[in-house]
């Protein structure tokens, strides 16, 4: 039987090879294990194998899992990233339970997260989600909206703007994968040229992490390659 530990080892080998091809160093790329739809037991298995950062998409499920993992492993520091769509009336549990949010795409959401971030927790790390494929149905700020949104989010007191996130349209051709990730990288470079301090590109998933790393990803969000195929249940938001 293939275990989560085996899968993590295989993903690690993929990341290491891509980092080498990109002439980058391993410490520049963080592996975020996307545990959505999988139980706390799967997260505990990954923790036992040395993984400490996890991504969740569904608020209720994520908050319950964070509590269950904390009960089982009270002394283990675990970093939780919210990577799902955000409804503006549900920002408070995100601001209190997570240390990163990758999916901020409008100012109103950022303002609420800043107001609701408990002071004792320190700033909430933020990535702005960008719609780089231009599909009408996908969430994300447009590249045109980005400079103004980024400047305003960077000025909010309890947030720390870290960088950009994208979920490009799935492509099998590595050249097309890289072209989309390169667009996100260039948008990040443009924000830096405007004087913003950003250090994060959250891009790449199970099927395209190599291309993302070649284009400068600093966080790859990997789910099925670690935990297996997902089956969605009806209470997923
Ligand atoms: C589910 C999800 C992932 C992980 O996708 P895999 O293809 O399973 O690696 C990454 N990022 C986001 C935003 C997701 O929703």
PDB file of N, CA and C in Angstrom, residues 28-73:
ATOM      1  N   UNK A  28      13.912  27.837  -1.099  1.00  0.00           N
ATOM      2  CA  UNK A  28      13.096  28.907  -1.692  1.00  0.00           C
ATOM      3  C   UNK A  28      11.680  28.460  -2.029  1.00  0.00           C
ATOM      4  N   UNK A  29      11.408  27.160  -1.927  1.00  0.00           N
ATOM      5  CA  UNK A  29      10.085  26.637  -2.294  1.00  0.00           C
ATOM      6  C   UNK A  29       9.474  25.905  -1.103  1.00  0.00           C
ATOM      7  N   UNK A  30       8.318  26.398  -0.656  1.00  0.00           N
ATOM      8  CA  UNK A  30       7.629  25.730   0.454  1.00  0.00           C
ATOM      9  C   UNK A  30       6.559  24.791  -0.105  1.00  0.00           C
ATOM     10  N   UNK A  31       6.497  23.599   0.448  1.00  0.00           N
ATOM     11  CA  UNK A  31       5.437  22.660   0.078  1.00  0.00           C
ATOM     12  C   UNK A  31       4.246  22.857   1.012  1.00  0.00           C
ATOM     13  N   UNK A  32       3.114  23.253   0.417  1.00  0.00           N
ATOM     14  CA  UNK A  32       1.863  23.352   1.160  1.00  0.00           C
ATOM     15  C   UNK A  32       1.043  22.105   0.824  1.00  0.00           C
ATOM     16  N   UNK A  33       0.760  21.287   1.829  1.00  0.00           N
ATOM     17  CA  UNK A  33      -0.016  20.057   1.613  1.00  0.00           C
ATOM     18  C   UNK A  33      -1.501  20.401   1.695  1.00  0.00           C
ATOM     19  N   UNK A  34      -2.217  20.231   0.594  1.00  0.00           N
ATOM     20  CA  UNK A  34      -3.635  20.614   0.543  1.00  0.00           C
ATOM     21  C   UNK A  34      -4.486  19.434   1.014  1.00  0.00           C
ATOM     22  N   UNK A  35      -5.031  19.577   2.222  1.00  0.00           N
ATOM     23  CA  UNK A  35      -5.700  18.456   2.898  1.00  0.00           C
ATOM     24  C   UNK A  35      -7.222  18.505   2.785  1.00  0.00           C
ATOM     25  N   UNK A  36      -7.749  19.401   1.973  1.00  0.00           N
ATOM     26  CA  UNK A  36      -9.213  19.506   1.836  1.00  0.00           C
ATOM     27  C   UNK A  36      -9.829  18.151   1.504  1.00  0.00           C
ATOM     28  N   UNK A  37     -10.952  17.887   2.100  1.00  0.00           N
ATOM     29  CA  UNK A  37     -11.747  16.643   1.977  1.00  0.00           C
ATOM     30  C   UNK A  37     -11.123  15.448   2.708  1.00  0.00           C
ATOM     31  N   UNK A  38      -9.893  15.568   3.182  1.00  0.00           N
ATOM     32  CA  UNK A  38      -9.271  14.460   3.916  1.00  0.00           C
ATOM     33  C   UNK A  38      -9.365  14.707   5.420  1.00  0.00           C
ATOM     34  N   UNK A  39      -9.476  13.633   6.213  1.00  0.00           N
ATOM     35  CA  UNK A  39      -9.689  13.794   7.648  1.00  0.00           C
ATOM     36  C   UNK A  39      -8.427  14.218   8.397  1.00  0.00           C
ATOM     37  N   UNK A  40      -8.619  14.641   9.639  1.00  0.00           N
ATOM     38  CA  UNK A  40      -7.496  15.033  10.499  1.00  0.00           C
ATOM     39  C   UNK A  40      -6.453  13.922  10.595  1.00  0.00           C
ATOM     40  N   UNK A  41      -6.900  12.666  10.542  1.00  0.00           N
ATOM     41  CA  UNK A  41      -5.953  11.538  10.638  1.00  0.00           C
ATOM     42  C   UNK A  41      -4.934  11.592   9.499  1.00  0.00           C
ATOM     43  N   UNK A  42      -5.380  12.010   8.307  1.00  0.00           N
ATOM     44  CA  UNK A  42      -4.458  12.103   7.172  1.00  0.00           C
ATOM     45  C   UNK A  42      -3.432  13.207   7.417  1.00  0.00           C
ATOM     46  N   UNK A  43      -3.891  14.313   8.020  1.00  0.00           N
ATOM     47  CA  UNK A  43      -2.970  15.410   8.351  1.00  0.00           C
ATOM     48  C   UNK A  43      -1.954  14.929   9.394  1.00  0.00           C
ATOM     49  N   UNK A  44      -2.431  14.172  10.387  1.00  0.00           N
ATOM     50  CA  UNK A  44      -1.521  13.674  11.432  1.00  0.00           C
ATOM     51  C   UNK A  44      -0.478  12.728  10.835  1.00  0.00           C
ATOM     52  N   UNK A  45      -0.888  11.949   9.845  1.00  0.00           N
ATOM     53  CA  UNK A  45       0.061  11.065   9.160  1.00  0.00           C
ATOM     54  C   UNK A  45       1.129  11.887   8.445  1.00  0.00           C
ATOM     55  N   UNK A  46       0.698  12.960   7.794  1.00  0.00           N
ATOM     56  CA  UNK A  46       1.651  13.817   7.083  1.00  0.00           C
ATOM     57  C   UNK A  46       2.588  14.522   8.072  1.00  0.00           C
ATOM     58  N   UNK A  47       2.037  14.931   9.216  1.00  0.00           N
ATOM     59  CA  UNK A  47       2.869  15.572  10.248  1.00  0.00           C
ATOM     60  C   UNK A  47       3.933  14.591  10.733  1.00  0.00           C
ATOM     61  N   UNK A  48       3.514  13.348  10.943  1.00  0.00           N
ATOM     62  CA  UNK A  48       4.472  12.322  11.398  1.00  0.00           C
ATOM     63  C   UNK A  48       5.579  12.120  10.373  1.00  0.00           C
ATOM     64  N   UNK A  49       5.268  12.386   9.103  1.00  0.00           N
ATOM     65  CA  UNK A  49       6.272  12.251   8.046  1.00  0.00           C
ATOM     66  C   UNK A  49       7.074  13.537   7.846  1.00  0.00           C
ATOM     67  N   UNK A  50       6.821  14.560   8.689  1.00  0.00           N
ATOM     68  CA  UNK A  50       7.647  15.762   8.650  1.00  0.00           C
ATOM     69  C   UNK A  50       7.027  16.976   7.981  1.00  0.00           C
ATOM     70  N   UNK A  51       5.767  16.872   7.537  1.00  0.00           N
ATOM     71  CA  UNK A  51       5.110  18.005   6.862  1.00  0.00           C
ATOM     72  C   UNK A  51       4.433  18.909   7.902  1.00  0.00           C
ATOM     73  N   UNK A  52       4.596  20.233   7.776  1.00  0.00           N
ATOM     74  CA  UNK A  52       4.044  21.125   8.808  1.00  0.00           C
ATOM     75  C   UNK A  52       3.129  22.235   8.301  1.00  0.00           C
ATOM     76  N   UNK A  53       2.949  22.350   6.975  1.00  0.00           N
ATOM     77  CA  UNK A  53       2.075  23.407   6.446  1.00  0.00           C
ATOM     78  C   UNK A  53       0.967  22.770   5.621  1.00  0.00           C
ATOM     79  N   UNK A  54      -0.267  23.183   5.911  1.00  0.00           N
ATOM     80  CA  UNK A  54      -1.434  22.566   5.282  1.00  0.00           C
ATOM     81  C   UNK A  54      -2.382  23.627   4.743  1.00  0.00           C
ATOM     82  N   UNK A  55      -3.036  23.304   3.623  1.00  0.00           N
ATOM     83  CA  UNK A  55      -3.990  24.214   3.004  1.00  0.00           C
ATOM     84  C   UNK A  55      -5.386  23.643   3.058  1.00  0.00           C
ATOM     85  N   UNK A  56      -6.353  24.495   3.378  1.00  0.00           N
ATOM     86  CA  UNK A  56      -7.763  24.089   3.431  1.00  0.00           C
ATOM     87  C   UNK A  56      -8.599  25.049   2.582  1.00  0.00           C
ATOM     88  N   UNK A  57      -9.645  24.497   1.938  1.00  0.00           N
ATOM     89  CA  UNK A  57     -10.519  25.302   1.063  1.00  0.00           C
ATOM     90  C   UNK A  57     -11.870  25.630   1.662  1.00  0.00           C
ATOM     91  N   UNK A  58     -12.348  24.756   2.538  1.00  0.00           N
ATOM     92  CA  UNK A  58     -13.721  24.893   3.037  1.00  0.00           C
ATOM     93  C   UNK A  58     -13.650  25.265   4.506  1.00  0.00           C
ATOM     94  N   UNK A  59     -14.286  26.374   4.843  1.00  0.00           N
ATOM     95  CA  UNK A  59     -14.082  26.981   6.145  1.00  0.00           C
ATOM     96  C   UNK A  59     -14.459  26.068   7.302  1.00  0.00           C
ATOM     97  N   UNK A  60     -15.695  25.563   7.274  1.00  0.00           N
ATOM     98  CA  UNK A  60     -16.163  24.738   8.380  1.00  0.00           C
ATOM     99  C   UNK A  60     -15.267  23.509   8.567  1.00  0.00           C
ATOM    100  N   UNK A  61     -15.027  22.838   7.457  1.00  0.00           N
ATOM    101  CA  UNK A  61     -14.167  21.650   7.500  1.00  0.00           C
ATOM    102  C   UNK A  61     -12.768  22.010   8.022  1.00  0.00           C
ATOM    103  N   UNK A  62     -12.250  23.117   7.556  1.00  0.00           N
ATOM    104  CA  UNK A  62     -10.896  23.523   7.947  1.00  0.00           C
ATOM    105  C   UNK A  62     -10.803  23.844   9.428  1.00  0.00           C
ATOM    106  N   UNK A  63     -11.778  24.599   9.928  1.00  0.00           N
ATOM    107  CA  UNK A  63     -11.751  25.000  11.343  1.00  0.00           C
ATOM    108  C   UNK A  63     -11.844  23.771  12.257  1.00  0.00           C
ATOM    109  N   UNK A  64     -12.696  22.824  11.877  1.00  0.00           N
ATOM    110  CA  UNK A  64     -12.817  21.593  12.684  1.00  0.00           C
ATOM    111  C   UNK A  64     -11.523  20.788  12.648  1.00  0.00           C
ATOM    112  N   UNK A  65     -10.905  20.720  11.483  1.00  0.00           N
ATOM    113  CA  UNK A  65      -9.678  19.934  11.349  1.00  0.00           C
ATOM    114  C   UNK A  65      -8.531  20.574  12.135  1.00  0.00           C
ATOM    115  N   UNK A  66      -8.462  21.902  12.089  1.00  0.00           N
ATOM    116  CA  UNK A  66      -7.419  22.608  12.844  1.00  0.00           C
ATOM    117  C   UNK A  66      -7.554  22.282  14.335  1.00  0.00           C
ATOM    118  N   UNK A  67      -8.790  22.285  14.834  1.00  0.00           N
ATOM    119  CA  UNK A  67      -9.013  21.986  16.256  1.00  0.00           C
ATOM    120  C   UNK A  67      -8.659  20.534  16.559  1.00  0.00           C
ATOM    121  N   UNK A  68      -9.035  19.614  15.688  1.00  0.00           N
ATOM    122  CA  UNK A  68      -8.757  18.191  15.929  1.00  0.00           C
ATOM    123  C   UNK A  68      -7.257  17.921  15.930  1.00  0.00           C
ATOM    124  N   UNK A  69      -6.538  18.551  14.995  1.00  0.00           N
ATOM    125  CA  UNK A  69      -5.087  18.349  14.933  1.00  0.00           C
ATOM    126  C   UNK A  69      -4.415  18.961  16.172  1.00  0.00           C
ATOM    127  N   UNK A  70      -4.905  20.119  16.608  1.00  0.00           N
ATOM    128  CA  UNK A  70      -4.329  20.766  17.798  1.00  0.00           C
ATOM    129  C   UNK A  70      -4.579  19.913  19.049  1.00  0.00           C
ATOM    130  N   UNK A  71      -5.745  19.274  19.128  1.00  0.00           N
ATOM    131  CA  UNK A  71      -6.016  18.390  20.270  1.00  0.00           C
ATOM    132  C   UNK A  71      -5.077  17.190  20.268  1.00  0.00           C
ATOM    133  N   UNK A  72      -4.844  16.620  19.070  1.00  0.00           N
ATOM    134  CA  UNK A  72      -4.018  15.414  18.984  1.00  0.00           C
ATOM    135  C   UNK A  72      -2.532  15.729  19.147  1.00  0.00           C
ATOM    136  N   UNK A  73      -2.113  16.914  18.703  1.00  0.00           N
ATOM    137  CA  UNK A  73      -0.680  17.273  18.689  1.00  0.00           C
ATOM    138  C   UNK A  73      -0.491  18.677  19.254  1.00  0.00           C
TER     139      UNK A  73
END
